[in-house]
Amino acid sequence: MGISTRKERTMNHSLRILLLILALTASIGYARDLVPSGNQLSLTVNGATLPAVLNLFEQSTDYTVSHPRAIQDTSISAKIINLPPLDALDQLLKDQAYDYIQNGTHIMVYHKSDQQVRPFTFSIQHLRVNDVSPLVKTLLRDSETLATSDALNAISVNARPETIRNIQKLLKQVDAPPKQVLVRAKIIEIKQGFGDKDNKNTIGVDWLIKNNGNAQESIRLNNGNLSAAAAPIGMFAQVIGQDIEAFFTAIEQTTGVELLASPWVTALNHHPSELLIGNKFGYKTSVTTQTGTQENIQFLEVGIKLKFVPHVSDDGYIRMSLSPSISEGQIFNNLPQEDTTETNSEVIVKDGQTIVIGGLTKSSDTKIQKGVPILSRIPLLGLLFRRTEVVSEKRDIMIVITPTVITPEFLESIQNDADTLEKQLSISPKATEAS
């Protein structure tokens, strides 16, 4: 009886130990099984020490973790379900006196009161370092320094861990791929003589096409049967709310219409871009110092120029800062001389809407001599056999631009159009052999 009781006690004790081991093993295995594919992390901890949690995090991810020894007594209770590893670590340390700094695949956990200044380098991925460094400087405190490298596009700081962490959070927000805008432009030249049949004092063209649904969307065109003659409105930038092709059809009915260029330009959000249809005249400049004289080559740009800066908002609108100009010039005695008409304006349009810039005009007078051959060339007497005509002409330049935000859907549509065009232009082998 005694031996049987001892055996039963021994078996019960062994069974309890076995069940405890199985429970612990099942718990650890379950926590690891909660790490799904796709670089997502799930785990449940209750009263675990921070080193144990960090060790589990390190085993479940591709990161290596270092931490101070003084955090042994810290306990954590949390439930993480399908979060990216760094987001999961943010949740684990949310209510703790610790935070972390990520450097590649290494994570250094530190106490928030740590005041030790240490070096750290940030590689800027999408922006220019000069655009980011002023924002980073606002986060620096006493005895913390910053240096930049344009060649490496990087920022190096000597700062406390908390400052480094704040800089990382800032860069996570601002160092994102910038939006891009495709600007499709058409530059049209319209030549006219003196006035029109209703107003002999009007030179050139004046546009007016109205959108009855929106009074703010209009283009003025005083030519043909589109509208009656009106006073010129000068330089302007307006939005077309109707079919742009109908507008071009109306323009083509005027005399002396020529499409000068039809470029497509891709611009980064908030970054300036420029179109120039014209010439560049070179001239020398010199700078004299105590050590010698240095000569430089500068260029005078004349013609039709459009500078623009797109600003894309999150609600689908694009604010375009426009600076159109038309100029003529020459180099006289190595000095540039320029005659220009230019303006600055800002227009807000929806993604894909069209802007028309008009009123860029340039006048010219051409002298034509007509006379009787030989007799008209006789000095003094030749005046009786020749006459001089002055032909005045005014060039009206119209710039039509359509900004479109480049999205994956937009790129796909362009690719589909390109594939369709390629199929239309391709010649099958059978057709080639038959020809």
Tab-separated table of C-alpha atoms in Angstrom:
chain	number	residue	atom	x	y	z
A	1	MET	CA	0.000	0.000	0.000
A	2	GLY	CA	2.800	2.394	0.865
A	3	ILE	CA	4.802	1.475	-2.214
A	4	SER	CA	1.760	1.955	-4.425
A	5	THR	CA	1.076	5.361	-2.909
A	6	ARG	CA	4.670	6.474	-3.477
A	7	LYS	CA	4.554	5.328	-7.086
A	8	GLU	CA	1.302	7.231	-7.650
A	9	ARG	CA	2.791	10.383	-6.099
A	10	THR	CA	5.929	10.062	-8.247
A	11	MET	CA	3.843	9.546	-11.384
A	12	ASN	CA	1.583	12.502	-10.558
A	13	HIS	CA	4.618	14.738	-9.942
A	14	SER	CA	6.249	13.625	-13.194
A	15	LEU	CA	2.975	14.136	-15.049
A	16	ARG	CA	2.668	17.684	-13.701
A	17	ILE	CA	6.214	18.538	-14.808
A	18	LEU	CA	5.528	17.046	-18.240
A	19	LEU	CA	2.298	19.006	-18.613
A	20	LEU	CA	4.066	22.216	-17.573
A	21	ILE	CA	6.839	21.625	-20.122
A	22	LEU	CA	4.271	20.895	-22.825
A	23	ALA	CA	2.332	24.027	-21.913
A	24	LEU	CA	5.439	26.206	-22.075
A	25	THR	CA	6.534	24.605	-25.322
A	26	ALA	CA	3.064	25.047	-26.824
A	27	SER	CA	2.996	28.683	-25.692
A	28	ILE	CA	6.359	29.491	-27.266
A	29	GLY	CA	5.496	27.580	-30.405
A	30	TYR	CA	2.138	29.356	-30.678
A	31	ALA	CA	3.794	32.765	-30.368
A	32	ARG	CA	6.156	31.943	-33.195
A	33	ASP	CA	3.414	30.379	-35.302
A	34	LEU	CA	1.624	33.744	-35.107
A	35	VAL	CA	4.338	35.251	-37.349
A	36	PRO	CA	2.690	35.044	-40.798
A	37	SER	CA	4.309	35.486	-44.166
A	38	GLY	CA	4.566	38.925	-45.761
A	39	ASN	CA	6.860	40.363	-43.078
A	40	GLN	CA	4.043	40.782	-40.543
A	41	LEU	CA	4.435	40.067	-36.840
A	42	SER	CA	1.957	38.786	-34.264
A	43	LEU	CA	2.685	37.916	-30.647
A	44	THR	CA	1.087	37.986	-27.202
A	45	VAL	CA	3.091	38.670	-24.050
A	46	ASN	CA	1.877	39.009	-20.471
A	47	GLY	CA	4.236	40.244	-17.780
A	48	ALA	CA	7.337	39.278	-19.765
A	49	THR	CA	10.631	41.048	-19.242
A	50	LEU	CA	11.736	43.460	-21.946
A	51	PRO	CA	14.943	41.510	-22.742
A	52	ALA	CA	12.871	38.362	-23.299
A	53	VAL	CA	10.482	40.234	-25.589
A	54	LEU	CA	13.347	41.801	-27.533
A	55	ASN	CA	14.958	38.383	-27.885
A	56	LEU	CA	11.704	36.971	-29.280
A	57	PHE	CA	11.446	39.972	-31.617
A	58	GLU	CA	14.998	39.384	-32.838
A	59	GLN	CA	14.333	35.684	-33.491
A	60	SER	CA	11.112	36.446	-35.377
A	61	THR	CA	12.553	39.168	-37.668
A	62	ASP	CA	15.672	39.992	-39.650
A	63	TYR	CA	16.787	42.638	-37.136
A	64	THR	CA	19.530	42.430	-34.517
A	65	VAL	CA	18.767	44.174	-31.227
A	66	SER	CA	21.056	45.674	-28.590
A	67	HIS	CA	19.871	47.141	-25.280
A	68	PRO	CA	21.177	48.338	-21.899
A	69	ARG	CA	21.567	45.776	-19.130
A	70	ALA	CA	19.528	47.844	-16.673
A	71	ILE	CA	16.174	46.888	-18.221
A	72	GLN	CA	16.053	43.380	-16.690
A	73	ASP	CA	13.274	44.295	-14.244
A	74	THR	CA	11.056	45.912	-16.879
A	75	SER	CA	7.910	43.887	-17.667
A	76	ILE	CA	5.671	44.152	-20.734
A	77	SER	CA	2.134	43.016	-21.502
A	78	ALA	CA	0.937	43.472	-25.067
A	79	LYS	CA	-0.927	41.809	-27.906
A	80	ILE	CA	0.353	42.398	-31.433
A	81	ILE	CA	-1.632	41.183	-34.438
A	82	ASN	CA	-0.309	41.367	-37.998
A	83	LEU	CA	1.860	44.470	-37.814
A	84	PRO	CA	5.105	45.300	-39.612
A	85	PRO	CA	8.069	44.556	-37.307
A	86	LEU	CA	8.963	48.180	-36.550
A	87	ASP	CA	5.328	49.086	-35.900
A	88	ALA	CA	5.120	46.112	-33.551
A	89	LEU	CA	8.243	47.317	-31.731
A	90	ASP	CA	6.653	50.768	-31.400
A	91	GLN	CA	3.665	49.151	-29.687
A	92	LEU	CA	5.856	47.090	-27.358
A	93	LEU	CA	7.790	50.160	-26.193
A	94	LYS	CA	4.818	52.527	-26.245
A	95	ASP	CA	4.324	52.804	-22.461
A	96	GLN	CA	7.931	52.101	-21.516
A	97	ALA	CA	10.770	54.446	-20.619
A	98	TYR	CA	12.674	53.153	-23.615
A	99	ASP	CA	12.774	53.866	-27.325
A	100	TYR	CA	14.927	52.658	-30.199
A	101	ILE	CA	17.097	53.829	-33.091
A	102	GLN	CA	17.147	51.861	-36.329
A	103	ASN	CA	20.325	51.727	-38.401
A	104	GLY	CA	19.772	49.359	-41.288
A	105	THR	CA	19.006	45.951	-39.806
A	106	HIS	CA	20.379	46.877	-36.372
A	107	ILE	CA	18.154	48.275	-33.627
A	108	MET	CA	19.590	49.963	-30.545
A	109	VAL	CA	17.196	50.252	-27.614
A	110	TYR	CA	18.001	53.158	-25.269
A	111	HIS	CA	16.576	54.816	-22.165
A	112	LYS	CA	14.780	58.076	-22.928
A	113	SER	CA	16.917	59.876	-20.365
A	114	ASP	CA	20.139	58.909	-22.166
A	115	GLN	CA	22.056	62.160	-22.844
A	116	GLN	CA	25.146	60.693	-24.490
A	117	VAL	CA	25.951	62.415	-27.810
A	118	ARG	CA	26.855	59.963	-30.561
A	119	PRO	CA	27.386	60.126	-34.352
A	120	PHE	CA	24.719	58.986	-36.776
A	121	THR	CA	24.362	59.293	-40.563
A	122	PHE	CA	21.086	59.536	-42.490
A	123	SER	CA	20.962	58.677	-46.197
A	124	ILE	CA	18.345	60.806	-47.959
A	125	GLN	CA	16.523	58.667	-50.503
A	126	HIS	CA	14.150	60.851	-52.518
A	127	LEU	CA	14.772	64.521	-51.699
A	128	ARG	CA	17.844	66.725	-51.999
A	129	VAL	CA	19.892	67.053	-48.856
A	130	ASN	CA	19.730	70.863	-49.008
A	131	ASP	CA	15.923	70.693	-48.921
A	132	VAL	CA	15.894	68.497	-45.810
A	133	SER	CA	18.742	69.891	-43.699
A	134	PRO	CA	16.881	73.096	-42.609
A	135	LEU	CA	14.116	70.916	-41.145
A	136	VAL	CA	16.618	68.672	-39.365
A	137	LYS	CA	18.398	71.678	-37.823
A	138	THR	CA	15.206	72.652	-36.011
A	139	LEU	CA	15.378	69.398	-34.021
A	140	LEU	CA	18.954	69.835	-32.769
A	141	ARG	CA	19.637	70.888	-29.185
A	142	ASP	CA	22.665	72.297	-27.376
A	143	SER	CA	26.035	70.710	-28.244
A	144	GLU	CA	24.458	68.776	-31.129
A	145	THR	CA	25.912	69.358	-34.594
A	146	LEU	CA	25.011	68.648	-38.217
A	147	ALA	CA	26.976	68.211	-41.456
A	148	THR	CA	25.735	67.531	-44.993
A	149	SER	CA	27.216	65.953	-48.116
A	150	ASP	CA	25.809	66.818	-51.538
A	151	ALA	CA	27.858	64.078	-53.211
A	152	LEU	CA	26.462	61.365	-50.917
A	153	ASN	CA	23.104	63.105	-50.415
A	154	ALA	CA	23.442	62.387	-46.702
A	155	ILE	CA	23.191	64.130	-43.334
A	156	SER	CA	25.526	63.342	-40.438
A	157	VAL	CA	24.748	64.438	-36.892
A	158	ASN	CA	26.319	64.223	-33.457
A	159	ALA	CA	23.263	64.074	-31.269
A	160	ARG	CA	21.517	62.391	-28.365
A	161	PRO	CA	19.500	59.221	-29.022
A	162	GLU	CA	16.183	61.024	-28.570
A	163	THR	CA	17.179	63.635	-31.170
A	164	ILE	CA	18.291	60.926	-33.590
A	165	ARG	CA	14.963	59.176	-33.108
A	166	ASN	CA	13.037	62.403	-33.776
A	167	ILE	CA	15.059	62.983	-36.954
A	168	GLN	CA	14.190	59.466	-38.117
A	169	LYS	CA	10.495	60.136	-37.544
A	170	LEU	CA	10.765	63.411	-39.483
A	171	LEU	CA	12.527	61.784	-42.439
A	172	LYS	CA	9.955	59.002	-42.498
A	173	GLN	CA	7.296	61.641	-43.136
A	174	VAL	CA	9.046	63.981	-45.573
A	175	ASP	CA	11.547	61.752	-47.426
A	176	ALA	CA	8.933	60.119	-49.639
A	177	PRO	CA	8.885	59.732	-53.435
A	178	PRO	CA	7.734	63.118	-54.788
A	179	LYS	CA	4.731	63.359	-57.040
A	180	GLN	CA	5.379	63.987	-60.715
A	181	VAL	CA	3.374	66.036	-63.186
A	182	LEU	CA	3.309	65.516	-66.937
A	183	VAL	CA	2.814	68.846	-68.710
A	184	ARG	CA	1.684	68.607	-72.331
A	185	ALA	CA	2.182	71.921	-74.078
A	186	LYS	CA	1.264	73.382	-77.453
A	187	ILE	CA	2.839	76.651	-78.574
A	188	ILE	CA	0.873	78.303	-81.393
A	189	GLU	CA	1.752	81.415	-83.380
A	190	ILE	CA	-1.002	83.465	-85.031
A	191	LYS	CA	-0.028	86.189	-87.485
A	192	GLN	CA	-2.411	88.974	-88.459
A	193	GLY	CA	-2.142	92.276	-90.299
A	194	PHE	CA	-3.864	95.540	-89.434
A	195	GLY	CA	-7.106	94.914	-87.570
A	196	ASP	CA	-10.131	93.009	-88.818
A	197	LYS	CA	-13.141	93.940	-90.909
A	198	ASP	CA	-15.084	95.299	-87.918
A	199	ASN	CA	-12.280	97.092	-86.084
A	200	LYS	CA	-9.449	98.459	-88.237
A	201	ASN	CA	-7.479	99.537	-85.192
A	202	THR	CA	-7.269	96.011	-83.764
A	203	ILE	CA	-4.067	94.155	-84.563
A	204	GLY	CA	-3.726	90.455	-83.990
A	205	VAL	CA	-6.206	88.093	-82.372
A	206	ASP	CA	-8.273	88.206	-79.214
A	207	TRP	CA	-9.924	85.058	-77.867
A	208	LEU	CA	-13.260	84.429	-76.174
A	209	ILE	CA	-14.948	81.038	-75.825
A	210	LYS	CA	-17.208	80.742	-72.803
A	211	ASN	CA	-18.313	77.709	-70.861
A	212	ASN	CA	-21.982	78.300	-70.112
A	213	GLY	CA	-21.762	76.021	-67.093
A	214	ASN	CA	-18.946	77.975	-65.475
A	215	ALA	CA	-18.409	81.671	-66.062
A	216	GLN	CA	-14.838	81.413	-64.773
A	217	GLU	CA	-13.864	79.073	-67.619
A	218	SER	CA	-13.516	81.132	-70.786
A	219	ILE	CA	-11.202	81.873	-73.681
A	220	ARG	CA	-11.424	84.995	-75.813
A	221	LEU	CA	-11.128	84.712	-79.603
A	222	ASN	CA	-12.193	87.646	-81.761
A	223	ASN	CA	-11.900	86.072	-85.165
A	224	GLY	CA	-14.268	84.442	-87.635
A	225	ASN	CA	-17.774	83.740	-86.395
A	226	LEU	CA	-16.797	82.798	-82.847
A	227	SER	CA	-17.608	86.195	-81.386
A	228	ALA	CA	-17.917	89.838	-82.199
A	229	ALA	CA	-14.933	92.169	-82.049
A	230	ALA	CA	-14.006	93.361	-78.602
A	231	ALA	CA	-11.260	95.322	-76.935
A	232	PRO	CA	-8.075	93.318	-76.355
A	233	ILE	CA	-7.764	91.957	-72.852
A	234	GLY	CA	-3.962	91.800	-72.804
A	235	MET	CA	-1.961	88.954	-71.358
A	236	PHE	CA	-4.004	86.331	-69.549
A	237	ALA	CA	-4.073	82.745	-68.311
A	238	GLN	CA	-7.405	80.940	-68.289
A	239	VAL	CA	-8.848	77.465	-67.903
A	240	ILE	CA	-10.715	75.643	-70.641
A	241	GLY	CA	-13.584	73.605	-69.305
A	242	GLN	CA	-14.815	72.432	-72.702
A	243	ASP	CA	-13.306	70.205	-75.372
A	244	ILE	CA	-9.840	71.475	-76.189
A	245	GLU	CA	-9.999	69.994	-79.692
A	246	ALA	CA	-13.007	72.184	-80.516
A	247	PHE	CA	-10.985	75.162	-79.420
A	248	PHE	CA	-8.109	74.224	-81.715
A	249	THR	CA	-10.535	73.748	-84.601
A	250	ALA	CA	-11.752	77.311	-84.087
A	251	ILE	CA	-8.190	78.616	-83.917
A	252	GLU	CA	-7.227	76.851	-87.145
A	253	GLN	CA	-9.888	78.859	-89.007
A	254	THR	CA	-7.831	82.028	-88.540
A	255	THR	CA	-5.184	83.094	-91.020
A	256	GLY	CA	-1.481	82.487	-90.458
A	257	VAL	CA	-1.739	79.825	-87.756
A	258	GLU	CA	1.377	77.761	-87.099
A	259	LEU	CA	2.097	75.129	-84.448
A	260	LEU	CA	5.606	76.008	-83.299
A	261	ALA	CA	6.126	73.146	-80.854
A	262	SER	CA	4.252	70.467	-78.952
A	263	PRO	CA	6.581	69.298	-76.161
A	264	TRP	CA	5.852	67.012	-73.223
A	265	VAL	CA	7.701	67.829	-70.013
A	266	THR	CA	7.766	65.835	-66.770
A	267	ALA	CA	8.267	67.963	-63.651
A	268	LEU	CA	8.678	67.059	-59.996
A	269	ASN	CA	6.211	68.451	-57.502
A	270	HIS	CA	7.315	71.901	-56.217
A	271	HIS	CA	10.313	71.958	-58.597
A	272	PRO	CA	10.698	74.492	-61.458
A	273	SER	CA	10.823	73.470	-65.117
A	274	GLU	CA	11.331	75.487	-68.268
A	275	LEU	CA	10.455	75.465	-71.968
A	276	LEU	CA	12.377	77.571	-74.501
A	277	ILE	CA	11.558	77.921	-78.188
A	278	GLY	CA	14.129	80.355	-79.540
A	279	ASN	CA	17.851	81.084	-79.591
A	280	LYS	CA	20.796	81.474	-77.256
A	281	PHE	CA	23.346	84.190	-78.038
A	282	GLY	CA	26.718	83.812	-76.350
A	283	TYR	CA	28.802	86.649	-74.968
A	284	LYS	CA	31.891	86.954	-72.788
A	285	THR	CA	32.122	88.287	-69.275
A	286	SER	CA	35.312	88.788	-67.320
A	287	VAL	CA	36.137	89.019	-63.627
A	288	THR	CA	39.410	90.664	-62.612
A	289	THR	CA	41.030	89.847	-59.287
A	290	GLN	CA	44.461	90.340	-57.772
A	291	THR	CA	45.599	87.011	-59.174
A	292	GLY	CA	44.381	87.559	-62.738
A	293	THR	CA	41.389	87.811	-65.043
A	294	GLN	CA	38.856	85.055	-65.569
A	295	GLU	CA	36.597	84.965	-68.621
A	296	ASN	CA	33.209	83.278	-68.651
A	297	ILE	CA	30.708	82.582	-71.406
A	298	GLN	CA	27.132	83.669	-70.719
A	299	PHE	CA	24.076	83.206	-72.910
A	300	LEU	CA	21.181	85.503	-73.744
A	301	GLU	CA	18.029	83.455	-74.252
A	302	VAL	CA	15.473	84.977	-76.614
A	303	GLY	CA	12.274	83.614	-78.061
A	304	ILE	CA	9.256	82.023	-76.417
A	305	LYS	CA	9.914	80.882	-72.879
A	306	LEU	CA	7.673	79.295	-70.280
A	307	LYS	CA	8.779	78.676	-66.713
A	308	PHE	CA	6.401	76.795	-64.446
A	309	VAL	CA	6.278	75.149	-61.033
A	310	PRO	CA	3.551	72.552	-60.302
A	311	HIS	CA	2.135	72.204	-56.795
A	312	VAL	CA	0.004	69.078	-56.387
A	313	SER	CA	-2.533	68.927	-53.557
A	314	ASP	CA	-4.130	65.840	-52.043
A	315	ASP	CA	-7.624	66.772	-53.285
A	316	GLY	CA	-6.791	66.387	-56.992
A	317	TYR	CA	-5.993	70.021	-57.795
A	318	ILE	CA	-2.780	71.390	-59.287
A	319	ARG	CA	-1.615	74.934	-58.621
A	320	MET	CA	0.567	76.072	-61.509
A	321	SER	CA	2.962	78.983	-61.029
A	322	LEU	CA	3.411	80.283	-64.581
A	323	SER	CA	5.967	82.732	-65.988
A	324	PRO	CA	5.480	83.090	-69.763
A	325	SER	CA	7.577	85.509	-71.817
A	326	ILE	CA	8.357	86.415	-75.414
A	327	SER	CA	11.549	88.300	-76.202
A	328	GLU	CA	13.903	89.500	-78.907
A	329	GLY	CA	17.506	90.493	-78.458
A	330	GLN	CA	21.016	90.771	-79.788
A	331	ILE	CA	24.615	91.110	-78.652
A	332	PHE	CA	25.983	94.605	-79.352
A	333	ASN	CA	29.596	95.394	-78.425
A	334	ASN	CA	29.617	92.220	-76.315
A	335	LEU	CA	26.665	93.529	-74.301
A	336	PRO	CA	23.299	91.731	-74.316
A	337	GLN	CA	20.249	93.765	-75.311
A	338	GLU	CA	16.793	92.303	-74.856
A	339	ASP	CA	13.246	93.442	-75.538
A	340	THR	CA	10.810	91.254	-73.637
A	341	THR	CA	7.170	90.889	-72.648
A	342	GLU	CA	6.628	88.721	-69.589
A	343	THR	CA	4.312	88.149	-66.665
A	344	ASN	CA	3.836	85.919	-63.629
A	345	SER	CA	0.569	84.262	-62.685
A	346	GLU	CA	-0.845	81.346	-60.704
A	347	VAL	CA	-3.735	79.172	-61.844
A	348	ILE	CA	-5.463	76.326	-60.000
A	349	VAL	CA	-6.824	73.528	-62.175
A	350	LYS	CA	-8.102	70.030	-61.712
A	351	ASP	CA	-5.933	67.130	-62.711
A	352	GLY	CA	-6.088	66.942	-66.523
A	353	GLN	CA	-7.663	70.344	-67.168
A	354	THR	CA	-6.188	72.676	-69.772
A	355	ILE	CA	-4.748	76.157	-69.264
A	356	VAL	CA	-4.445	78.686	-72.084
A	357	ILE	CA	-1.946	81.523	-71.827
A	358	GLY	CA	-2.544	84.321	-74.305
A	359	GLY	CA	-1.749	87.952	-74.919
A	360	LEU	CA	1.944	87.348	-75.677
A	361	THR	CA	2.298	89.683	-78.650
A	362	LYS	CA	5.142	91.100	-80.695
A	363	SER	CA	4.874	93.751	-83.398
A	364	SER	CA	7.159	94.141	-86.403
A	365	ASP	CA	7.346	96.590	-89.326
A	366	THR	CA	8.740	95.423	-92.667
A	367	LYS	CA	9.724	97.933	-95.363
A	368	ILE	CA	9.216	96.844	-98.976
A	369	GLN	CA	10.508	98.942	-101.862
A	370	LYS	CA	8.757	98.733	-105.243
A	371	GLY	CA	9.824	100.575	-108.385
A	372	VAL	CA	10.712	100.574	-112.089
A	373	PRO	CA	13.891	98.601	-112.791
A	374	ILE	CA	17.020	100.682	-113.478
A	375	LEU	CA	15.139	104.022	-113.332
A	376	SER	CA	14.330	103.585	-109.627
A	377	ARG	CA	18.050	103.345	-108.843
A	378	ILE	CA	19.012	106.706	-110.352
A	379	PRO	CA	20.066	109.107	-107.550
A	380	LEU	CA	17.408	111.722	-106.748
A	381	LEU	CA	15.547	111.106	-109.999
A	382	GLY	CA	14.861	107.530	-108.910
A	383	LEU	CA	12.509	108.776	-106.187
A	384	LEU	CA	9.960	109.463	-108.931
A	385	PHE	CA	10.035	105.817	-110.063
A	386	ARG	CA	9.877	103.966	-106.732
A	387	ARG	CA	7.804	103.807	-103.593
A	388	THR	CA	8.225	102.284	-100.120
A	389	GLU	CA	5.525	100.285	-98.398
A	390	VAL	CA	5.534	99.540	-94.669
A	391	VAL	CA	3.862	96.267	-93.720
A	392	SER	CA	2.981	95.990	-90.053
A	393	GLU	CA	2.535	92.574	-88.546
A	394	LYS	CA	1.693	91.414	-85.067
A	395	ARG	CA	2.531	87.953	-83.797
A	396	ASP	CA	0.179	86.518	-81.214
A	397	ILE	CA	1.622	83.620	-79.235
A	398	MET	CA	-0.716	81.247	-77.430
A	399	ILE	CA	0.565	78.591	-75.021
A	400	VAL	CA	-1.783	75.731	-74.167
A	401	ILE	CA	-0.708	73.432	-71.337
A	402	THR	CA	-2.414	70.424	-69.768
A	403	PRO	CA	-0.927	69.233	-66.441
A	404	THR	CA	-1.629	65.659	-65.381
A	405	VAL	CA	-0.473	63.948	-62.188
A	406	ILE	CA	1.491	60.805	-63.054
A	407	THR	CA	-0.121	57.828	-61.337
A	408	PRO	CA	0.216	54.082	-61.978
A	409	GLU	CA	-3.190	54.189	-63.706
A	410	PHE	CA	-2.047	57.051	-65.930
A	411	LEU	CA	1.165	55.220	-66.872
A	412	GLU	CA	-0.868	52.124	-67.675
A	413	SER	CA	-3.178	54.100	-69.960
A	414	ILE	CA	-0.188	55.611	-71.790
A	415	GLN	CA	1.324	52.146	-72.188
A	416	ASN	CA	-1.965	50.837	-73.593
A	417	ASP	CA	-2.097	53.727	-76.078
A	418	ALA	CA	1.501	53.036	-77.090
A	419	ASP	CA	0.761	49.328	-77.594
A	420	THR	CA	-2.291	50.152	-79.691
A	421	LEU	CA	-0.294	52.587	-81.841
A	422	GLU	CA	2.475	50.036	-82.256
A	423	LYS	CA	-0.020	47.431	-83.452
A	424	GLN	CA	-1.511	49.908	-85.916
A	425	LEU	CA	1.903	50.791	-87.349
A	426	SER	CA	3.316	47.262	-87.387
A	427	ILE	CA	3.438	45.263	-90.619
A	428	SER	CA	2.900	41.526	-90.420
A	429	PRO	CA	5.508	39.200	-92.002
A	430	LYS	CA	2.928	37.887	-94.462
A	431	ALA	CA	2.097	41.389	-95.642
A	432	THR	CA	5.804	42.128	-96.060
A	433	GLU	CA	6.359	38.971	-98.118
A	434	ALA	CA	3.321	39.712	-100.278
A	435	SER	CA	4.603	43.186	-101.079
